[in-house]
Tab-separated table of C-alpha atoms in Angstrom:
chain	number	residue	atom	x	y	z
A	1	UNK	CA	24.814	-50.715	-73.768
A	2	UNK	CA	25.121	-52.621	-76.632
A	3	UNK	CA	26.304	-55.831	-77.849
A	4	UNK	CA	29.380	-54.380	-78.349
A	5	UNK	CA	30.686	-52.452	-75.670
A	6	UNK	CA	29.791	-52.605	-72.198
A	7	UNK	CA	30.308	-52.675	-68.370
A	8	UNK	CA	30.314	-54.868	-65.937
A	9	UNK	CA	31.444	-55.530	-61.573
A	10	UNK	CA	34.729	-58.050	-60.893
A	11	UNK	CA	34.376	-59.101	-57.638
A	12	UNK	CA	37.857	-60.275	-56.160
A	13	UNK	CA	36.215	-61.816	-52.801
A	14	UNK	CA	34.559	-60.284	-49.856
A	15	UNK	CA	37.436	-58.765	-48.221
A	16	UNK	CA	39.089	-56.305	-51.386
A	17	UNK	CA	37.082	-53.994	-53.237
A	18	UNK	CA	34.995	-54.585	-56.242
A	19	UNK	CA	35.898	-52.998	-59.222
A	20	UNK	CA	34.062	-52.066	-62.546
A	21	UNK	CA	35.250	-53.444	-66.009
A	22	UNK	CA	34.467	-52.328	-69.499
A	23	UNK	CA	34.514	-54.207	-72.787
A	24	UNK	CA	34.352	-52.689	-76.537
A	25	UNK	CA	34.676	-56.144	-78.187
A	26	UNK	CA	31.083	-57.564	-76.850
A	27	UNK	CA	32.651	-59.224	-73.691
A	28	UNK	CA	35.845	-61.054	-75.117
A	29	UNK	CA	38.341	-58.580	-73.563
A	30	UNK	CA	37.799	-56.586	-70.787
A	31	UNK	CA	39.917	-53.423	-69.037
A	32	UNK	CA	39.718	-52.203	-64.839
A	33	UNK	CA	37.895	-48.837	-65.072
A	34	UNK	CA	39.731	-46.890	-61.719
A	35	UNK	CA	40.007	-48.142	-58.400
A	36	UNK	CA	37.755	-49.799	-56.038
A	37	UNK	CA	34.217	-48.962	-56.344
A	38	UNK	CA	33.230	-46.565	-53.676
A	39	UNK	CA	30.224	-49.110	-52.280
A	40	UNK	CA	30.988	-52.119	-50.214
A	41	UNK	CA	29.553	-55.269	-51.931
A	42	UNK	CA	28.565	-52.824	-54.710
A	43	UNK	CA	28.243	-55.958	-56.529
A	44	UNK	CA	25.240	-56.766	-55.343
A	45	UNK	CA	23.927	-53.664	-54.783
A	46	UNK	CA	22.096	-51.325	-57.445
A	47	UNK	CA	24.329	-50.217	-60.071
A	48	UNK	CA	21.931	-47.965	-62.506
A	49	UNK	CA	24.418	-46.483	-65.678
A	50	UNK	CA	22.199	-44.654	-68.384
A	51	UNK	CA	25.593	-43.736	-70.676
A	52	UNK	CA	28.714	-45.379	-70.447
A	53	UNK	CA	29.946	-42.018	-68.678
A	54	UNK	CA	27.106	-40.686	-65.865
A	55	UNK	CA	26.171	-43.888	-63.632
A	56	UNK	CA	25.253	-43.994	-59.744
A	57	UNK	CA	26.103	-47.009	-57.687
A	58	UNK	CA	24.523	-47.919	-53.979
A	59	UNK	CA	25.588	-49.449	-50.813
A	60	UNK	CA	25.111	-49.622	-47.557
A	61	UNK	CA	22.444	-46.362	-47.923
A	62	UNK	CA	24.530	-44.388	-49.495
A	63	UNK	CA	24.585	-42.785	-52.870
A	64	UNK	CA	27.482	-42.338	-55.731
A	65	UNK	CA	28.173	-40.572	-58.986
A	66	UNK	CA	30.157	-40.512	-61.510
A	67	UNK	CA	30.450	-38.763	-64.515
A	68	UNK	CA	33.735	-40.213	-66.149
A	69	UNK	CA	32.772	-44.034	-66.532
A	70	UNK	CA	33.687	-45.217	-63.509
A	71	UNK	CA	37.549	-43.541	-63.091
A	72	UNK	CA	36.125	-41.439	-59.849
A	73	UNK	CA	33.196	-41.196	-58.070
A	74	UNK	CA	31.838	-38.430	-55.669
A	75	UNK	CA	29.028	-39.461	-52.616
A	76	UNK	CA	25.512	-37.925	-52.989
A	77	UNK	CA	24.053	-35.976	-50.395
A	78	UNK	CA	20.884	-36.058	-49.931
A	79	UNK	CA	19.865	-36.108	-46.286
A	80	UNK	CA	19.339	-39.368	-44.853
A	81	UNK	CA	19.862	-43.442	-45.767
A	82	UNK	CA	19.170	-44.025	-49.778
A	83	UNK	CA	17.291	-46.851	-49.187
A	84	UNK	CA	16.627	-47.699	-52.941
A	85	UNK	CA	17.129	-46.289	-56.746
A	86	UNK	CA	15.293	-46.385	-59.730
A	87	UNK	CA	15.323	-45.000	-63.245
A	88	UNK	CA	13.107	-44.252	-66.131
A	89	UNK	CA	12.613	-42.433	-68.749
A	90	UNK	CA	14.907	-39.625	-68.186
A	91	UNK	CA	15.914	-39.140	-64.817
A	92	UNK	CA	16.681	-41.228	-61.729
A	93	UNK	CA	14.389	-41.134	-57.880
A	94	UNK	CA	16.415	-41.797	-55.016
A	95	UNK	CA	14.497	-43.248	-52.012
A	96	UNK	CA	16.001	-41.662	-48.598
A	97	UNK	CA	14.839	-43.567	-45.516
A	98	UNK	CA	14.056	-41.796	-42.275
A	99	UNK	CA	16.209	-43.885	-40.923
A	100	UNK	CA	19.596	-42.279	-39.792
A	101	UNK	CA	22.381	-45.265	-39.962
A	102	UNK	CA	24.982	-43.179	-38.421
A	103	UNK	CA	22.948	-44.008	-34.485
A	104	UNK	CA	21.062	-46.458	-36.162
A	105	UNK	CA	17.579	-44.548	-34.944
A	106	UNK	CA	14.571	-45.191	-37.123
A	107	UNK	CA	11.466	-42.461	-36.450
A	108	UNK	CA	8.671	-44.565	-37.860
A	109	UNK	CA	6.210	-41.858	-38.331
A	110	UNK	CA	8.455	-40.439	-40.913
A	111	UNK	CA	7.845	-41.596	-44.398
A	112	UNK	CA	10.544	-42.343	-46.988
A	113	UNK	CA	10.599	-38.945	-49.365
A	114	UNK	CA	11.481	-39.454	-53.363
A	115	UNK	CA	13.804	-37.225	-54.557
A	116	UNK	CA	14.850	-37.062	-58.326
A	117	UNK	CA	17.530	-36.115	-61.029
A	118	UNK	CA	17.681	-35.922	-64.504
A	119	UNK	CA	20.402	-37.869	-66.133
A	120	UNK	CA	22.828	-34.788	-67.432
A	121	UNK	CA	21.163	-33.176	-64.002
A	122	UNK	CA	22.936	-31.911	-61.067
A	123	UNK	CA	20.335	-30.962	-58.425
A	124	UNK	CA	18.001	-33.057	-56.980
A	125	UNK	CA	15.069	-31.971	-55.715
A	126	UNK	CA	12.705	-33.677	-53.868
A	127	UNK	CA	9.242	-34.905	-55.759
A	128	UNK	CA	6.580	-36.622	-53.504
A	129	UNK	CA	6.738	-38.687	-49.954
A	130	UNK	CA	5.919	-42.421	-50.363
A	131	UNK	CA	2.520	-43.790	-48.218
A	132	UNK	CA	2.719	-44.214	-44.121
A	133	UNK	CA	2.243	-47.542	-44.781
A	134	UNK	CA	5.705	-48.488	-46.453
A	135	UNK	CA	7.660	-49.873	-43.581
A	136	UNK	CA	11.646	-48.997	-42.680
A	137	UNK	CA	13.119	-51.637	-45.150
A	138	UNK	CA	14.784	-50.712	-48.970
A	139	UNK	CA	11.442	-50.845	-50.816
A	140	UNK	CA	11.088	-52.806	-54.516
A	141	UNK	CA	10.409	-50.013	-57.604
A	142	UNK	CA	9.291	-50.813	-60.366
A	143	UNK	CA	9.104	-47.619	-62.619
A	144	UNK	CA	7.093	-48.337	-65.842
A	145	UNK	CA	7.599	-45.151	-67.316
A	146	UNK	CA	9.208	-41.410	-65.867
A	147	UNK	CA	5.429	-40.852	-64.325
A	148	UNK	CA	4.366	-44.144	-62.855
A	149	UNK	CA	5.515	-46.800	-61.149
A	150	UNK	CA	5.183	-49.554	-58.745
A	151	UNK	CA	6.617	-49.735	-55.416
A	152	UNK	CA	6.355	-53.089	-52.724
A	153	UNK	CA	7.604	-53.299	-49.478
A	154	UNK	CA	7.020	-55.320	-46.165
A	155	UNK	CA	5.689	-52.464	-43.979
A	156	UNK	CA	5.783	-51.943	-40.180
A	157	UNK	CA	3.636	-55.164	-39.251
A	158	UNK	CA	4.986	-57.585	-41.264
A	159	UNK	CA	2.235	-57.015	-44.233
A	160	UNK	CA	3.057	-56.712	-48.177
A	161	UNK	CA	2.274	-53.126	-48.868
A	162	UNK	CA	2.173	-51.549	-52.760
A	163	UNK	CA	1.684	-48.505	-53.923
A	164	UNK	CA	1.368	-46.766	-57.293
A	165	UNK	CA	2.060	-43.600	-58.842
A	166	UNK	CA	0.783	-41.971	-61.920
A	167	UNK	CA	2.310	-38.393	-61.557
A	168	UNK	CA	5.934	-38.684	-60.966
A	169	UNK	CA	6.130	-39.808	-57.473
A	170	UNK	CA	4.401	-36.718	-56.211
A	171	UNK	CA	0.949	-38.991	-55.039
A	172	UNK	CA	1.023	-42.444	-53.837
A	173	UNK	CA	-2.023	-44.395	-53.760
A	174	UNK	CA	-1.419	-47.669	-51.403
């Protein structure tokens, strides 16, 4: 957050859960925050904290949020497997896969949904669909602004795909 205050992830080992830690002295000392993070391997997963109290962590296709600096977490239900998250401006994007990880099935005719929420908001809204060329793997998302983004992904046939939006994710050009 600044040179004095910040958050980090402490990973003890592969058998113990990750813990969120905070510092108020530039990293000289650290304090544990809450219990274990809800997503296994959180230290290696995308984690976005736009403020010291509000944050999201993605792990194993599930998205979790906190509004109290990581002391408690709740699962975000978006009706699918969340493949990636990205933040820009004052909003978070979630890319929801057509795959159902619970049954290990994937309908390749379906497309990723782009869902959005403002950092201080409580309800999500669908802002668009990704091009059909984007495959069933987690895309690499680069948010340039709240309206513009570039996505890179290895598509269904093993070919790299790049897509661009300039209207907040409503329409994409491959």
